[in-house]
Amino acid sequence: MSQHSKVLIIGSGPAGLTAAIYTARASLQPLVIEGEPSSTSDQPGGQLMLTTEVENFPGFPEGIMGPELMMRCREQAARFGAQFLTEKVTKIDFSARPFQAWVRDQHYTADSVIVSTGAQSLMLGLPEEQRLIGHGLSTCATCDGFFFRNQEIIVVGGGDSALEEAQFLTKFASKVSIIVRRDTLRASKIMQERAHANPKISFVWNSQVTKIVGDASVSGVELRDTVTGATSSMAVTGVFVAIGHRPNTDLFRGVLDMEDSGYLITKPGSTYTNIAGVFACGDVQDHTYRQAITAAGSGCMAAIDCERWLEAQH
Amino acid sequence: MAGNIATLTSANFDETVRSADTPVLVDFWAEWCGPCKAIAPVLNELATEQAGKLQIGKLNVDDHGDIAMRFNVMSIPTLIVFKNGEAVKRLVGAKGKGQLLQELAEFLPASR
């Protein structure tokens, strides 16, 4: 069985859903293969599904919860006729038109494709990580913070997401130490000020986690000083990692042009990829801005690029 | 009770997982957990499709933290399969339907 659509959108964060709203309003009846449930940001709705309050999305002066914002975008796209499939694309073939995509043995064809698969959080890459996920090591602060009431925990990372997680976790934990690789933070000024003002947050500078210790569950970490090389250990029951993201582009390797880091390359000032009729938007092609609003903006660009390209094919 | 899914509590948990004649999949969840909400429809589908082979129950960790603590749940969603009252398999984190079916295959006799 095969299903054809004029526009196939892969991924459903702010970029994919904005592209869906625009192409649906243009009566292109997009099919959105939105991804499948996961406790990482590689899931329907994307990274915002793991956040709490979004304070910088225009139009919400009181702020809005990340998951609610995404649910509303999805409803908006559905209202104009976008179709959703809660699955993850397992294979693509963009070598000929119509373009092809598969979800296991289900086959989909499309006149055009918008790639908006986003990015997912990086883990530390330590061998004990798989064993300790769910046992003190968490990929989702909003899901798991609750279990660390009155405990001492760490957040690894120095960017906005690390500071936001730390701030959130102080609702539960008695002490949150932020492990930062350098002696400065990448995070925005407002997040830094909030973290410094929070009495439960402290910083461990120039440090790297080299090992997570624990049998049945996390009991501590080993740290290495990035300047002196000295090692130390720290007793904590929870480890939250927010050290950055990698784009979800494994599916497109060897097909779409990408940087060494995996980010898709688009023609400057547009969402065109190296394959005519395939467009990319959102964090999958942006390692600079990576905001909900910029993702949404590029999703709109992809929809307009796509619509014009489709028109020109006739 | 939502459809075929049992609402588990501190009061009925032990009785439910012990007396069931099929394996019981318990979903440890909470209202504030996004990924938990994301897998709810998947579990609803499984409950209907696997009726008679697998029972599904949901335990709210906010309301029944004692049970969550007993099974050292430190991350949600956590899914634990109980067979004759024994925890026999544990899945941490939200998963899609295909992945979940694969993980649960050993408990689902292929009778179709």
XYZ file of C-alpha atoms in Angstrom:
426
model
C 0.000 0.000 0.000
C 1.239 3.433 -0.899
C -0.022 6.911 -0.084
C 0.740 10.002 -2.152
C 0.777 13.630 -1.038
C 1.766 16.895 -2.648
C 3.855 17.856 0.359
C 5.445 15.484 2.824
C 6.707 17.088 6.025
C 9.118 15.032 8.118
C 9.259 16.239 11.716
C 6.840 18.310 13.785
C 8.568 20.910 15.931
C 7.896 24.631 15.420
C 9.448 24.459 11.912
C 7.508 21.449 10.651
C 4.215 22.587 12.138
C 4.552 26.109 10.735
C 5.318 24.611 7.326
C 2.210 22.446 7.819
C 0.016 25.455 8.701
C 1.170 27.367 5.629
C 1.022 24.507 3.121
C -2.340 23.374 4.524
C -3.755 26.896 4.144
C -2.459 26.814 0.573
C -4.661 23.713 0.050
C -1.660 21.458 -0.469
C -2.984 18.917 2.079
C 0.399 18.126 3.620
C 1.102 14.809 5.276
C 3.168 15.297 8.429
C 5.087 12.239 9.595
C 5.576 13.725 13.014
C 7.875 11.257 14.727
C 7.214 8.818 17.548
C 7.074 9.162 21.324
C 10.457 9.336 23.037
C 11.926 10.800 26.192
C 14.474 12.716 24.167
C 13.654 15.761 22.052
C 13.477 13.474 18.987
C 9.682 13.211 19.345
C 6.485 14.815 18.012
C 6.599 18.487 18.949
C 10.387 18.408 19.306
C 12.553 20.048 21.906
C 9.770 22.212 23.326
C 8.025 19.067 24.557
C 10.675 18.758 27.269
C 10.601 22.388 28.351
C 8.363 24.194 30.794
C 7.592 27.858 30.379
C 8.456 29.585 27.096
C 8.804 33.283 27.875
C 10.143 34.627 24.590
C 7.635 33.467 21.991
C 5.903 36.617 20.698
C 2.210 36.833 21.467
C 2.310 35.181 24.875
C 3.051 37.978 27.354
C 2.387 35.654 30.300
C 4.491 32.878 28.763
C 3.196 29.531 27.577
C 4.179 25.959 28.398
C 6.291 24.399 25.630
C 4.092 21.315 25.155
C 0.969 23.475 25.034
C 2.468 25.760 22.399
C 3.244 22.747 20.236
C -0.189 21.221 20.768
C -1.747 24.489 19.630
C 0.446 24.646 16.509
C -0.563 21.080 15.690
C -4.272 21.891 16.101
C -3.836 24.944 13.907
C -2.290 22.843 11.125
C -4.970 20.139 11.502
C -7.690 22.796 11.244
C -6.550 23.571 7.703
C -6.381 19.942 6.657
C -2.860 18.775 7.505
C -2.748 15.039 8.153
C -0.599 13.553 10.885
C 1.081 10.217 11.246
C 2.654 9.518 14.647
C 5.508 7.429 13.311
C 9.151 7.841 12.516
C 10.359 7.681 8.924
C 12.673 4.696 8.611
C 13.961 5.150 5.048
C 13.883 7.703 2.246
C 14.682 7.763 -1.444
C 14.960 11.225 -3.012
C 16.796 10.050 -6.150
C 13.741 10.329 -8.408
C 10.306 11.942 -8.391
C 7.962 11.353 -6.810
C 10.122 11.301 -3.693
C 9.696 8.237 -1.502
C 9.630 7.596 2.210
C 8.918 4.528 4.305
C 7.720 3.864 7.824
C 8.834 0.249 8.178
C 6.931 -1.404 5.279
C 4.439 1.441 4.739
C 5.271 3.385 1.594
C 4.694 7.107 1.007
C 5.313 9.160 -2.106
C 5.332 12.945 -2.456
C 5.819 15.673 -5.041
C 7.868 17.678 -2.556
C 9.429 17.145 0.874
C 10.057 19.496 3.781
C 12.662 18.187 6.200
C 12.215 19.509 9.763
C 13.546 16.692 11.915
C 15.238 19.034 14.396
C 17.985 18.151 16.807
C 18.310 16.044 19.912
C 20.302 16.491 23.080
C 23.786 15.110 23.217
C 24.685 12.664 25.943
C 28.112 12.518 27.565
C 29.106 9.402 25.649
C 30.121 7.438 28.746
C 29.712 3.641 28.676
C 27.671 3.578 31.908
C 25.056 5.969 30.520
C 22.764 3.342 28.987
C 22.703 1.390 32.239
C 21.946 4.393 34.441
C 19.315 6.151 32.328
C 16.187 6.177 34.445
C 18.233 5.347 37.527
C 19.457 8.798 38.373
C 20.647 9.820 34.921
C 17.918 11.676 33.115
C 17.292 13.020 29.627
C 14.175 14.899 30.728
C 14.321 17.302 33.674
C 10.626 18.106 33.485
C 9.768 14.383 33.665
C 12.157 13.344 36.390
C 12.859 16.356 38.616
C 10.061 15.224 40.915
C 12.039 12.130 41.958
C 14.925 14.197 43.335
C 13.153 15.968 46.142
C 15.661 17.146 48.780
C 18.559 15.495 46.982
C 21.822 16.870 45.647
C 22.135 16.689 41.900
C 24.169 18.077 39.017
C 23.377 19.593 35.658
C 26.129 19.329 33.066
C 26.443 22.203 30.587
C 26.801 25.968 30.379
C 24.154 27.073 27.904
C 20.587 28.303 28.236
C 19.139 24.805 28.418
C 21.492 23.811 31.244
C 20.576 26.891 33.248
C 16.883 26.501 32.555
C 16.993 22.871 33.708
C 18.943 23.811 36.815
C 16.452 26.535 37.651
C 13.552 24.118 37.213
C 15.239 21.401 39.266
C 15.681 23.692 42.277
C 11.932 23.293 42.787
C 12.729 19.783 43.986
C 16.431 19.306 44.728
C 18.147 20.711 47.800
C 21.230 21.639 45.809
C 21.968 21.850 42.101
C 25.589 22.077 40.970
C 26.172 23.093 37.392
C 29.247 21.477 35.890
C 30.789 23.808 33.316
C 33.659 22.828 31.058
C 35.132 26.324 30.868
C 35.195 29.270 33.265
C 32.375 31.112 31.514
C 28.814 30.392 30.467
C 27.368 30.386 26.950
C 23.929 31.126 28.380
C 22.072 34.399 27.866
C 22.507 37.173 30.396
C 19.003 36.891 31.841
C 19.427 33.154 32.503
C 22.839 33.751 34.077
C 21.449 36.407 36.383
C 18.626 34.122 37.487
C 20.992 31.237 38.147
C 23.379 33.403 40.157
C 20.472 34.741 42.197
C 19.209 31.264 43.044
C 20.649 30.165 46.413
C 20.277 26.467 45.564
C 22.460 26.752 42.439
C 26.227 26.670 42.495
C 28.805 26.353 39.734
C 31.726 23.989 39.313
C 33.950 25.644 36.713
C 36.521 24.125 34.348
C 35.208 20.651 34.964
C 34.234 17.648 32.940
C 32.327 14.558 34.032
C 34.519 11.558 33.289
C 32.430 8.897 35.009
C 29.005 8.403 36.522
C 29.274 6.169 39.573
C 26.553 3.822 40.797
C 25.393 0.211 40.639
C 21.615 0.155 40.860
C 21.362 3.921 40.699
C 23.575 6.995 40.530
C 25.564 7.699 43.684
C 28.120 10.169 42.370
C 30.285 11.422 39.552
C 33.980 11.712 38.887
C 35.204 15.055 37.608
C 38.355 16.154 35.867
C 39.632 19.716 36.023
C 39.998 20.826 32.404
C 42.888 23.162 33.312
C 44.979 21.239 35.838
C 43.851 17.702 34.955
C 43.203 17.010 38.638
C 40.415 14.541 39.378
C 37.823 14.687 42.113
C 34.584 12.993 42.993
C 31.246 14.313 44.023
C 28.360 12.528 45.739
C 25.099 13.168 43.884
C 21.997 11.094 43.191
C 20.925 12.765 39.991
C 22.677 13.713 36.748
C 20.993 15.878 34.133
C 22.829 16.496 30.880
C 22.387 19.636 28.756
C 25.612 19.944 26.788
C 24.206 20.712 23.368
C 22.456 19.129 20.450
C 23.079 17.126 17.327
C 20.854 17.358 14.261
C 18.605 14.406 13.431
C 20.002 13.804 9.963
C 21.158 10.162 9.965
C 18.289 9.391 7.604
C 19.618 11.822 4.978
C 23.318 10.963 5.087
C 24.763 10.676 1.595
C 21.582 12.145 0.104
C 21.292 15.724 1.326
C 24.345 17.951 1.605
C 25.350 18.429 5.217
C 28.182 19.878 7.237
C 30.615 17.575 9.030
C 28.560 18.194 12.167
C 25.500 16.792 10.408
C 23.566 20.046 9.964
C 21.843 20.223 6.574
C 23.126 22.853 4.173
C 20.543 25.136 2.611
C 21.063 27.691 -0.131
C 21.734 30.988 1.703
C 18.598 33.018 2.321
C 16.311 30.118 1.395
C 15.329 26.617 2.472
C 16.464 24.900 -0.758
C 18.619 21.820 -0.274
C 20.847 20.297 -2.957
C 17.844 18.340 -4.278
C 15.214 20.402 -6.110
C 11.870 19.874 -4.405
C 13.370 18.991 -1.031
C 13.463 21.808 1.519
C 14.913 21.999 5.023
C 13.896 24.226 7.921
C 14.342 24.575 11.672
C 17.171 23.349 13.835
C 18.084 20.584 11.410
C 19.752 23.299 9.303
C 20.459 25.937 11.958
C 23.158 25.727 14.585
C 23.279 29.468 15.121
C 19.903 30.713 16.339
C 18.045 27.535 17.381
C 14.975 29.288 18.752
C 11.321 28.279 18.488
C 10.576 31.510 16.662
C 13.434 31.183 14.158
C 12.452 27.573 13.523
C 8.866 28.678 12.932
C 10.118 31.460 10.651
C 12.168 29.083 8.538
C 9.210 26.667 8.466
C 7.191 29.443 6.879
C 10.004 30.058 4.392
C 10.084 26.355 3.492
C 6.327 26.324 2.903
C 6.544 29.346 0.595
C 9.626 27.997 -1.230
C 7.857 24.669 -1.611
C 4.596 26.167 -2.816
C 6.363 28.275 -5.460
C 8.499 25.362 -6.570
C 5.408 23.142 -6.983
C 3.678 25.854 -9.030
C 6.698 26.146 -11.308
C 6.576 22.407 -12.071
C 3.376 22.707 -14.106
C -10.804 3.431 34.257
C -10.256 4.606 30.697
C -11.398 1.970 28.214
C -9.466 -1.217 28.892
C -6.893 0.453 31.084
C -7.083 -0.059 34.826
C -6.347 2.803 37.198
C -3.924 1.450 39.768
C -3.615 2.863 43.277
C -1.674 2.049 46.425
C -4.782 0.149 47.519
C -5.364 -2.095 44.494
C -1.857 -2.406 42.994
C -0.697 -5.667 44.598
C -4.006 -7.413 44.149
C -4.200 -6.398 40.481
C -0.727 -7.520 39.428
C -0.921 -10.744 41.454
C -4.334 -11.954 40.448
C -4.170 -11.195 36.736
C -4.097 -14.266 34.480
C -2.094 -12.373 31.839
C 1.049 -10.257 32.209
C 0.281 -6.742 33.434
C 2.034 -3.730 31.930
C 2.109 -0.897 34.465
C 2.634 2.639 33.197
C 4.162 4.893 35.874
C 3.148 8.390 34.819
C 2.144 11.867 35.958
C 0.078 14.738 34.648
C 3.109 17.038 34.267
C 5.163 14.631 32.150
C 4.995 15.396 28.414
C 6.386 12.080 27.151
C 3.870 10.269 29.400
C 1.045 12.046 27.609
C 2.625 11.223 24.272
C 2.484 7.476 24.901
C -1.052 7.459 26.333
C -2.704 6.915 22.928
C -0.222 4.137 22.134
C -1.100 2.358 25.386
C -4.819 2.785 24.677
C -4.353 1.102 21.302
C -2.303 -1.707 22.813
C -4.902 -2.289 25.528
C -7.576 -2.794 22.888
C -5.475 -4.791 20.424
C -3.846 -7.035 23.017
C -6.936 -7.583 25.171
C -6.795 -11.069 26.667
C -3.004 -11.289 26.271
C -1.797 -8.278 28.164
C -3.467 -6.156 30.772
C -2.483 -2.513 31.072
C -2.683 -0.389 34.180
C -1.693 3.191 34.908
C -0.212 4.337 38.173
C 0.005 8.046 38.897
C 3.323 8.593 40.711
C 2.121 11.908 42.124
C -0.761 10.249 43.956
C 0.815 6.867 44.709
C 4.469 7.661 45.242
C 4.851 4.708 47.632
C 4.436 2.197 44.806
C 6.786 4.162 42.529
C 9.363 4.209 45.320
C 8.996 0.486 45.965
C 10.018 -0.187 42.375
C 12.710 2.516 42.391
C 11.046 4.506 39.654
C 13.198 7.600 39.137
C 12.149 8.528 35.648
C 8.813 8.588 33.892
C 7.342 7.177 31.861
C 8.614 3.853 33.191
C 6.775 0.748 32.039
C 7.130 -2.403 34.129
C 5.749 -5.788 33.097
C 4.516 -7.953 35.980
C 3.994 -11.685 35.649
C 2.350 -13.431 38.600
C 3.080 -10.367 40.676
C 6.798 -10.342 39.808
C 8.395 -7.429 37.966
C 9.958 -9.169 34.952
C 10.749 -6.362 32.534
C 11.352 -2.663 32.807
C 11.274 -0.101 30.008
C 12.378 3.446 30.762
C 11.337 6.351 28.573
C 8.638 6.932 26.003
C 8.678 4.709 22.951
C 6.688 4.449 19.743
C 4.222 1.653 19.122
C 6.497 -0.402 16.885
C 9.361 -0.280 19.352
C 7.049 -1.093 22.247
C 5.542 -4.091 20.482
C 9.041 -5.376 19.801
C 10.017 -5.023 23.472
C 6.810 -6.732 24.573
C 6.877 -9.530 21.978
C 8.044 -12.122 24.531
C 4.824 -11.569 26.491
C 2.486 -11.627 23.515
C 1.967 -15.159 22.176
C 1.497 -14.967 18.411
C -1.966 -16.448 18.156
C -3.171 -14.527 15.132
